mmCIF file of the C-alpha atoms, coordinates in Angstrom:
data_MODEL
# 
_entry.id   MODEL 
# 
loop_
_atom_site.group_PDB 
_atom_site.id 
_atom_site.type_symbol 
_atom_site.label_atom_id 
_atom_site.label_alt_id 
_atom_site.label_comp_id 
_atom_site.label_asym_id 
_atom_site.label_entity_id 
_atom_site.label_seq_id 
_atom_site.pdbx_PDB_ins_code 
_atom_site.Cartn_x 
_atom_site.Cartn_y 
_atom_site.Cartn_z 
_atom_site.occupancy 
_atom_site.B_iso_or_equiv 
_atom_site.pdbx_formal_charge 
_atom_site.auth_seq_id 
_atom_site.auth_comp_id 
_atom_site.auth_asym_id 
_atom_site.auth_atom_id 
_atom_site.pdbx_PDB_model_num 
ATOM 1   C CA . UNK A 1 1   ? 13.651 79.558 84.665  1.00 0.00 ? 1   UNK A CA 1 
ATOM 2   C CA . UNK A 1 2   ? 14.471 77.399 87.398  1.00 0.00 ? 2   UNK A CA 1 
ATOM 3   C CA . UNK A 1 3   ? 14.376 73.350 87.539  1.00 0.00 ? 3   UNK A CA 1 
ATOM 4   C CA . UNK A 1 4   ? 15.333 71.251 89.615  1.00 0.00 ? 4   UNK A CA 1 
ATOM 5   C CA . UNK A 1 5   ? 15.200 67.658 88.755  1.00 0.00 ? 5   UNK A CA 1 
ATOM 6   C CA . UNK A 1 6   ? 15.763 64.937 90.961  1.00 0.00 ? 6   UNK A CA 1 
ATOM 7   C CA . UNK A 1 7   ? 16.137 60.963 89.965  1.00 0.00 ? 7   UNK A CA 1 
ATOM 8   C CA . UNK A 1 8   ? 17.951 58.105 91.790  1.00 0.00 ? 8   UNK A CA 1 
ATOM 9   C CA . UNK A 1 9   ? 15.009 56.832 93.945  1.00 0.00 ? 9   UNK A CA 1 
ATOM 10  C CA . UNK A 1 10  ? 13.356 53.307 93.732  1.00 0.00 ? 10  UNK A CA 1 
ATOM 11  C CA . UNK A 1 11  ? 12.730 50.115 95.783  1.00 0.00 ? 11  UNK A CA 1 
ATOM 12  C CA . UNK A 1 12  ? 15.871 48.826 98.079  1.00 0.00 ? 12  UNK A CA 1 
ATOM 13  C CA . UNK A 1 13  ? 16.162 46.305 100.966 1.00 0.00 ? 13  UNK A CA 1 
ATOM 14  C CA . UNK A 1 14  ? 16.239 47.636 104.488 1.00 0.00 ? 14  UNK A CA 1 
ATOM 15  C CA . UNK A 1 15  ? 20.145 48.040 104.537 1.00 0.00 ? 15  UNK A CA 1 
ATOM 16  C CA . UNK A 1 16  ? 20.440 48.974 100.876 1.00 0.00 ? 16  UNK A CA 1 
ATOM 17  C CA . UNK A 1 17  ? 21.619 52.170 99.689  1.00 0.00 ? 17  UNK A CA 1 
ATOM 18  C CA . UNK A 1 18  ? 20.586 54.677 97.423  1.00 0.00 ? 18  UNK A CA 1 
ATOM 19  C CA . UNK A 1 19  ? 22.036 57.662 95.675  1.00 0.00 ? 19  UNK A CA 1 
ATOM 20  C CA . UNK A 1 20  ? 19.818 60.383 94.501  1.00 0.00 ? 20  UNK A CA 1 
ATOM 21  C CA . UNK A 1 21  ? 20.529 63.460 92.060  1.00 0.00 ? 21  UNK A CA 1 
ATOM 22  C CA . UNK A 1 22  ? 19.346 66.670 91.597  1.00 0.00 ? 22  UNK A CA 1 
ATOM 23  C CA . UNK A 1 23  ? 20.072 68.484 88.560  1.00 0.00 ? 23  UNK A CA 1 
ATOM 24  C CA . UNK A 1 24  ? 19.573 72.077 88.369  1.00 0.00 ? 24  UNK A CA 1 
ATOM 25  C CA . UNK A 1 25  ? 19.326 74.438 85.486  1.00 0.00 ? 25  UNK A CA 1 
ATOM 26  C CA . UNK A 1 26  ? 18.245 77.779 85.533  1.00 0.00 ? 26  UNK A CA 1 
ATOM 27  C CA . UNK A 1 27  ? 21.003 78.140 88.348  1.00 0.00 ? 27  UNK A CA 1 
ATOM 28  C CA . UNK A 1 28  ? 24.693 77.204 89.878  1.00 0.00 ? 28  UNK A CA 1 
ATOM 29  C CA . UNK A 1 29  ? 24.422 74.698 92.320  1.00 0.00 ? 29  UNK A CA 1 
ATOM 30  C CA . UNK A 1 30  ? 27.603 76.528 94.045  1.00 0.00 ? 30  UNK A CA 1 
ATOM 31  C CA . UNK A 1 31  ? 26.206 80.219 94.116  1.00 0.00 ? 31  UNK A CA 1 
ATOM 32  C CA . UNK A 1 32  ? 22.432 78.679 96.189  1.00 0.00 ? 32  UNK A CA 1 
ATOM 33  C CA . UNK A 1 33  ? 21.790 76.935 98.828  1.00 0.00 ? 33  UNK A CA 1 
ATOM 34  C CA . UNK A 1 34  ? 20.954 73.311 98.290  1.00 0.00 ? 34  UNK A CA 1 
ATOM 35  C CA . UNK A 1 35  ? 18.520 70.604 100.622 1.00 0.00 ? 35  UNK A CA 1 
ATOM 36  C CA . UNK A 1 36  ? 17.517 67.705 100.071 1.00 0.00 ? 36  UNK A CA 1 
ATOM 37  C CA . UNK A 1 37  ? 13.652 67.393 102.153 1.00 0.00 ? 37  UNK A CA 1 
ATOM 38  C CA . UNK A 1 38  ? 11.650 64.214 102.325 1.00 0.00 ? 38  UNK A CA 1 
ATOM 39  C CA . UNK A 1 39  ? 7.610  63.880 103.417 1.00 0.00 ? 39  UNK A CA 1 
ATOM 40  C CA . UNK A 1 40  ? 6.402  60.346 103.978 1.00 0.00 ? 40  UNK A CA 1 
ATOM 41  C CA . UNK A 1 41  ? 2.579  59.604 103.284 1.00 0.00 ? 41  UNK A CA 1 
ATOM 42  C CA . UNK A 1 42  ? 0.559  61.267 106.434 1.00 0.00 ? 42  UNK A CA 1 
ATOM 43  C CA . UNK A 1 43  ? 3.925  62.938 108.027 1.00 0.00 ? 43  UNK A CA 1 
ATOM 44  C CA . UNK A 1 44  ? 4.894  66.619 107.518 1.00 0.00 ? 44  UNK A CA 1 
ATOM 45  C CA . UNK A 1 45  ? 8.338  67.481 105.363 1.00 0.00 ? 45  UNK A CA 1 
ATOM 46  C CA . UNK A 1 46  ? 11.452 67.072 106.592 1.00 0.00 ? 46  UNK A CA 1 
ATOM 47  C CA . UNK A 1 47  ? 14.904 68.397 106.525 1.00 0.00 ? 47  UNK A CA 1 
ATOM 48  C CA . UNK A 1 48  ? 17.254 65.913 105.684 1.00 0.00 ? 48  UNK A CA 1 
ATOM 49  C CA . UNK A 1 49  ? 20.563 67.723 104.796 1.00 0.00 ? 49  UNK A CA 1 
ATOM 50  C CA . UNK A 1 50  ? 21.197 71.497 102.956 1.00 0.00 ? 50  UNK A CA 1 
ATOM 51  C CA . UNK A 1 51  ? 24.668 72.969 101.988 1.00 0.00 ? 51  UNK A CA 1 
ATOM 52  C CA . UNK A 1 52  ? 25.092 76.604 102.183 1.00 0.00 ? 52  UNK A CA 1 
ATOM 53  C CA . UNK A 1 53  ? 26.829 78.401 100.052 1.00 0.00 ? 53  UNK A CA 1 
ATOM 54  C CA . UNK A 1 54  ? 28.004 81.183 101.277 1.00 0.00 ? 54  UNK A CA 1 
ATOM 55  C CA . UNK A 1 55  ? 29.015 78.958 104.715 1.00 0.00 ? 55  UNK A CA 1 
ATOM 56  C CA . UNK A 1 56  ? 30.326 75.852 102.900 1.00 0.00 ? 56  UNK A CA 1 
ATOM 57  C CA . UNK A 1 57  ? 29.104 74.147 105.055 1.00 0.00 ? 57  UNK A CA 1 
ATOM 58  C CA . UNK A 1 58  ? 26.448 71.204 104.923 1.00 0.00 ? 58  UNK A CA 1 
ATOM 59  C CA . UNK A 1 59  ? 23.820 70.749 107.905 1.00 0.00 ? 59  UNK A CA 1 
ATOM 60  C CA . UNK A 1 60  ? 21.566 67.422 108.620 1.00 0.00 ? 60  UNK A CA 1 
ATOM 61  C CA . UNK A 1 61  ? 19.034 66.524 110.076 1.00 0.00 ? 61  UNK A CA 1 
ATOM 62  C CA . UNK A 1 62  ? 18.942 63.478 113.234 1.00 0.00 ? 62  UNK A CA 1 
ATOM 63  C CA . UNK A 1 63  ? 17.497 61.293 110.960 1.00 0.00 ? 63  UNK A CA 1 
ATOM 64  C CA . UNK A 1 64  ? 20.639 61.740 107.967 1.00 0.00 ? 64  UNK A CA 1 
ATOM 65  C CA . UNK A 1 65  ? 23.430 61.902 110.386 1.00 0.00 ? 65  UNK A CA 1 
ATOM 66  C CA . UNK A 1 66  ? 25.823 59.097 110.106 1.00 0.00 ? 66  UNK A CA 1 
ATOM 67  C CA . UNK A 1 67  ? 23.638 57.773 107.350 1.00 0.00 ? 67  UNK A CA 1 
ATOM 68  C CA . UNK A 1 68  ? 23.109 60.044 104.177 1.00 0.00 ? 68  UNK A CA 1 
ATOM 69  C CA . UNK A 1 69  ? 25.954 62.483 102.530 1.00 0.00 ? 69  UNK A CA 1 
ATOM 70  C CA . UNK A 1 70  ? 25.309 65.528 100.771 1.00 0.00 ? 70  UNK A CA 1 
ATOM 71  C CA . UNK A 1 71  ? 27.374 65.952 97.960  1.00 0.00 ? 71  UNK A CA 1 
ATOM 72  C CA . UNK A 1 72  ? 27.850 68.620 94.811  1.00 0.00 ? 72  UNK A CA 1 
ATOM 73  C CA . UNK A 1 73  ? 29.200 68.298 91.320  1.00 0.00 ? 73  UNK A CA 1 
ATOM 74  C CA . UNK A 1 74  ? 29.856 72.197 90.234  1.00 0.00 ? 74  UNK A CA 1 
ATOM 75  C CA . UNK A 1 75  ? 30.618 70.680 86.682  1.00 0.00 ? 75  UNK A CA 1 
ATOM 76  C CA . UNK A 1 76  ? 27.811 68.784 86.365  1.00 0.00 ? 76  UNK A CA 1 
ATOM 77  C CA . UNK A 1 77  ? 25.382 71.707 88.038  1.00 0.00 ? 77  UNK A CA 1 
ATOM 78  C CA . UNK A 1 78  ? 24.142 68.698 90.488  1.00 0.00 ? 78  UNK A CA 1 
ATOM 79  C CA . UNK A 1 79  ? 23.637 67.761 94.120  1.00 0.00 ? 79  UNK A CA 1 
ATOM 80  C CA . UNK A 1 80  ? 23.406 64.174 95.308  1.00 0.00 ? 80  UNK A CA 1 
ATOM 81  C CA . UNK A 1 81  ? 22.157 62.621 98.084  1.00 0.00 ? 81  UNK A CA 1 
ATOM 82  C CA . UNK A 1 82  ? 24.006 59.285 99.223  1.00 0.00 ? 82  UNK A CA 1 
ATOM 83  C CA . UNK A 1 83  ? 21.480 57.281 101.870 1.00 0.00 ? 83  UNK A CA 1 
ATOM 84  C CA . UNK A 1 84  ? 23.342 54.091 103.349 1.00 0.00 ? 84  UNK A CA 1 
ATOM 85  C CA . UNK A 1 85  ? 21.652 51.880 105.829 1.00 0.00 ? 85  UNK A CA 1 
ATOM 86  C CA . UNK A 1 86  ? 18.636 52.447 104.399 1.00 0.00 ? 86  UNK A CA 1 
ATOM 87  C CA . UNK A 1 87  ? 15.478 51.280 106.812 1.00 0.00 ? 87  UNK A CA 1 
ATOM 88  C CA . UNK A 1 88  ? 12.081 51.074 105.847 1.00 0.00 ? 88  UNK A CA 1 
ATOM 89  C CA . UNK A 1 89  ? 11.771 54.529 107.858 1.00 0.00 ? 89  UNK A CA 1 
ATOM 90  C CA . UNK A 1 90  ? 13.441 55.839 105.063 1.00 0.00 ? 90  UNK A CA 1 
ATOM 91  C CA . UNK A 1 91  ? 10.404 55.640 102.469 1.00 0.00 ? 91  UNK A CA 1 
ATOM 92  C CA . UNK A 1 92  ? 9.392  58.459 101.854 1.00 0.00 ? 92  UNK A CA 1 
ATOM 93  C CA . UNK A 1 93  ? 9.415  61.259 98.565  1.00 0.00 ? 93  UNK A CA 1 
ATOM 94  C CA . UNK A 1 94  ? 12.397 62.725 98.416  1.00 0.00 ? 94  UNK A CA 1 
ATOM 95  C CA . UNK A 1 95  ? 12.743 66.281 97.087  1.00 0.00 ? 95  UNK A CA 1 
ATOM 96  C CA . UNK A 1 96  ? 15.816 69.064 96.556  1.00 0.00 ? 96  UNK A CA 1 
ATOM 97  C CA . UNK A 1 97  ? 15.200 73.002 97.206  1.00 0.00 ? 97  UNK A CA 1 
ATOM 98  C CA . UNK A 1 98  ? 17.102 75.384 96.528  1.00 0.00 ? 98  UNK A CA 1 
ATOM 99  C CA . UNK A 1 99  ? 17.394 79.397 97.568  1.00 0.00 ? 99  UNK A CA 1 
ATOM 100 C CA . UNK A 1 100 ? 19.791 82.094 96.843  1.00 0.00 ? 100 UNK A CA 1 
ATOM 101 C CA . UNK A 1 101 ? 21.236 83.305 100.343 1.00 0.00 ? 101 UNK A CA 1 
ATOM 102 C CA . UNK A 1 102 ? 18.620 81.406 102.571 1.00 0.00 ? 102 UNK A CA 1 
ATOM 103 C CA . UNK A 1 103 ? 20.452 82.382 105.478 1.00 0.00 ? 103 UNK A CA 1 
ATOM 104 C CA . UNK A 1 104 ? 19.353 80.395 108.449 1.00 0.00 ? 104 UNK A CA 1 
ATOM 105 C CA . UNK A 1 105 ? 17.034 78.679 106.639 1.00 0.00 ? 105 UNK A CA 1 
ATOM 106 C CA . UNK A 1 106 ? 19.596 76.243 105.156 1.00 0.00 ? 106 UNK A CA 1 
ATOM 107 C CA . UNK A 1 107 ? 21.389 75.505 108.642 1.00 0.00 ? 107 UNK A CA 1 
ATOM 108 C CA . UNK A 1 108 ? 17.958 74.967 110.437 1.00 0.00 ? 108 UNK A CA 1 
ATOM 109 C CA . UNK A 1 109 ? 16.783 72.717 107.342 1.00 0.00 ? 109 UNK A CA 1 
ATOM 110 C CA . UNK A 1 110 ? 13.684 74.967 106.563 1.00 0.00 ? 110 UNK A CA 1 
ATOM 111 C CA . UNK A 1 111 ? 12.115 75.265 103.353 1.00 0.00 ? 111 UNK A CA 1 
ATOM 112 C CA . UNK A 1 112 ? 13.731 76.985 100.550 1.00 0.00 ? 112 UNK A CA 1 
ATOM 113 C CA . UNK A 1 113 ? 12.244 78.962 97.612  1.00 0.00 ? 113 UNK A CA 1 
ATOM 114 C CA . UNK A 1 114 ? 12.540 76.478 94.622  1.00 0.00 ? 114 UNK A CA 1 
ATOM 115 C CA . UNK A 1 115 ? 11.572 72.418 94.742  1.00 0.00 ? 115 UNK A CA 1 
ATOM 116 C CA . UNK A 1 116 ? 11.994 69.628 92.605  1.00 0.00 ? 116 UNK A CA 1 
ATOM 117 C CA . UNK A 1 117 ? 9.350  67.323 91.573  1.00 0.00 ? 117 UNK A CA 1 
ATOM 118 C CA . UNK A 1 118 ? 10.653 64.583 93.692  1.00 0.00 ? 118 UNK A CA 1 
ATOM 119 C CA . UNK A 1 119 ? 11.927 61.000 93.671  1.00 0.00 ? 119 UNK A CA 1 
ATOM 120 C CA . UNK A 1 120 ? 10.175 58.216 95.240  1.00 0.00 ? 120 UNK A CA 1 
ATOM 121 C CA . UNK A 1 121 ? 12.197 56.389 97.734  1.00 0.00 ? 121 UNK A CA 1 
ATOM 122 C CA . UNK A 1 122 ? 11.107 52.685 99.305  1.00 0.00 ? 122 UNK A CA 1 
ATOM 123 C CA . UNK A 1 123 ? 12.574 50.313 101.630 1.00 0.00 ? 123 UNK A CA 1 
ATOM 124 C CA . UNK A 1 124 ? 11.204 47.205 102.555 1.00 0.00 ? 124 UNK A CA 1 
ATOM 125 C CA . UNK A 1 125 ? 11.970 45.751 105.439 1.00 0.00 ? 125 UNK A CA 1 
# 
């Protein structure tokens, strides 16, 4: 069975940062693709950053770039999410996905087969 597990999320100043985990089991975190995806209250779900791979190679979304870094732990089976700069923009619940072989799925930052339960993430301004 698959889980994904994320944690890391809470309240944080506009500014702040934040870094979230996912922890997979059920899986290796270096033989899927991995994305992290946010959806703020009232706003549809969006891409924030996947790795692929079979690319090696991380995409983001406008809103990540500069800002958040994917990152992966193959010993620890887990993916983080780094978010610096943090703006009240941000808040939003934050989830990870993952898919075997997504193909373009991962680059264009569309969803993936397996989700997390998600991390709440607020910034006040």
């Amino acid at each position: 069975e698959v889980q994904l597990v994320e944690s890391g999320g809470g309240l944080v100043q506009a500014g702040g940062s934040l870094r979230l985990s996912c922890a997979a089991s059920g899986i290796n975190v270096d033989d899927y693709d991995i994305a992290w995806f946010r959806q703020a209250p009232g706003k549809e779900r969006e891409g924030i950053a996947c790795v692929s791979s079979e690319e090696g190679t991380t995409s983001y979304g406008d809103s990540a770039k500069g800002r958040f870094t994917l990152s992966t732990d193959n010993a620890k089976n887990t993916v983080y999410l780094q978010m610096n700069n943090l703006k009240p923009d941000d808040t939003a619940v934050y989830y990870c996905a993952a898919e075997a072989d997504s193909r373009a799925a991962c680059a264009l930052l569309l969803p993936l087969h397996y989700w997390g339960q998600g991390t709440q993430v607020t910034v006040s301004s």
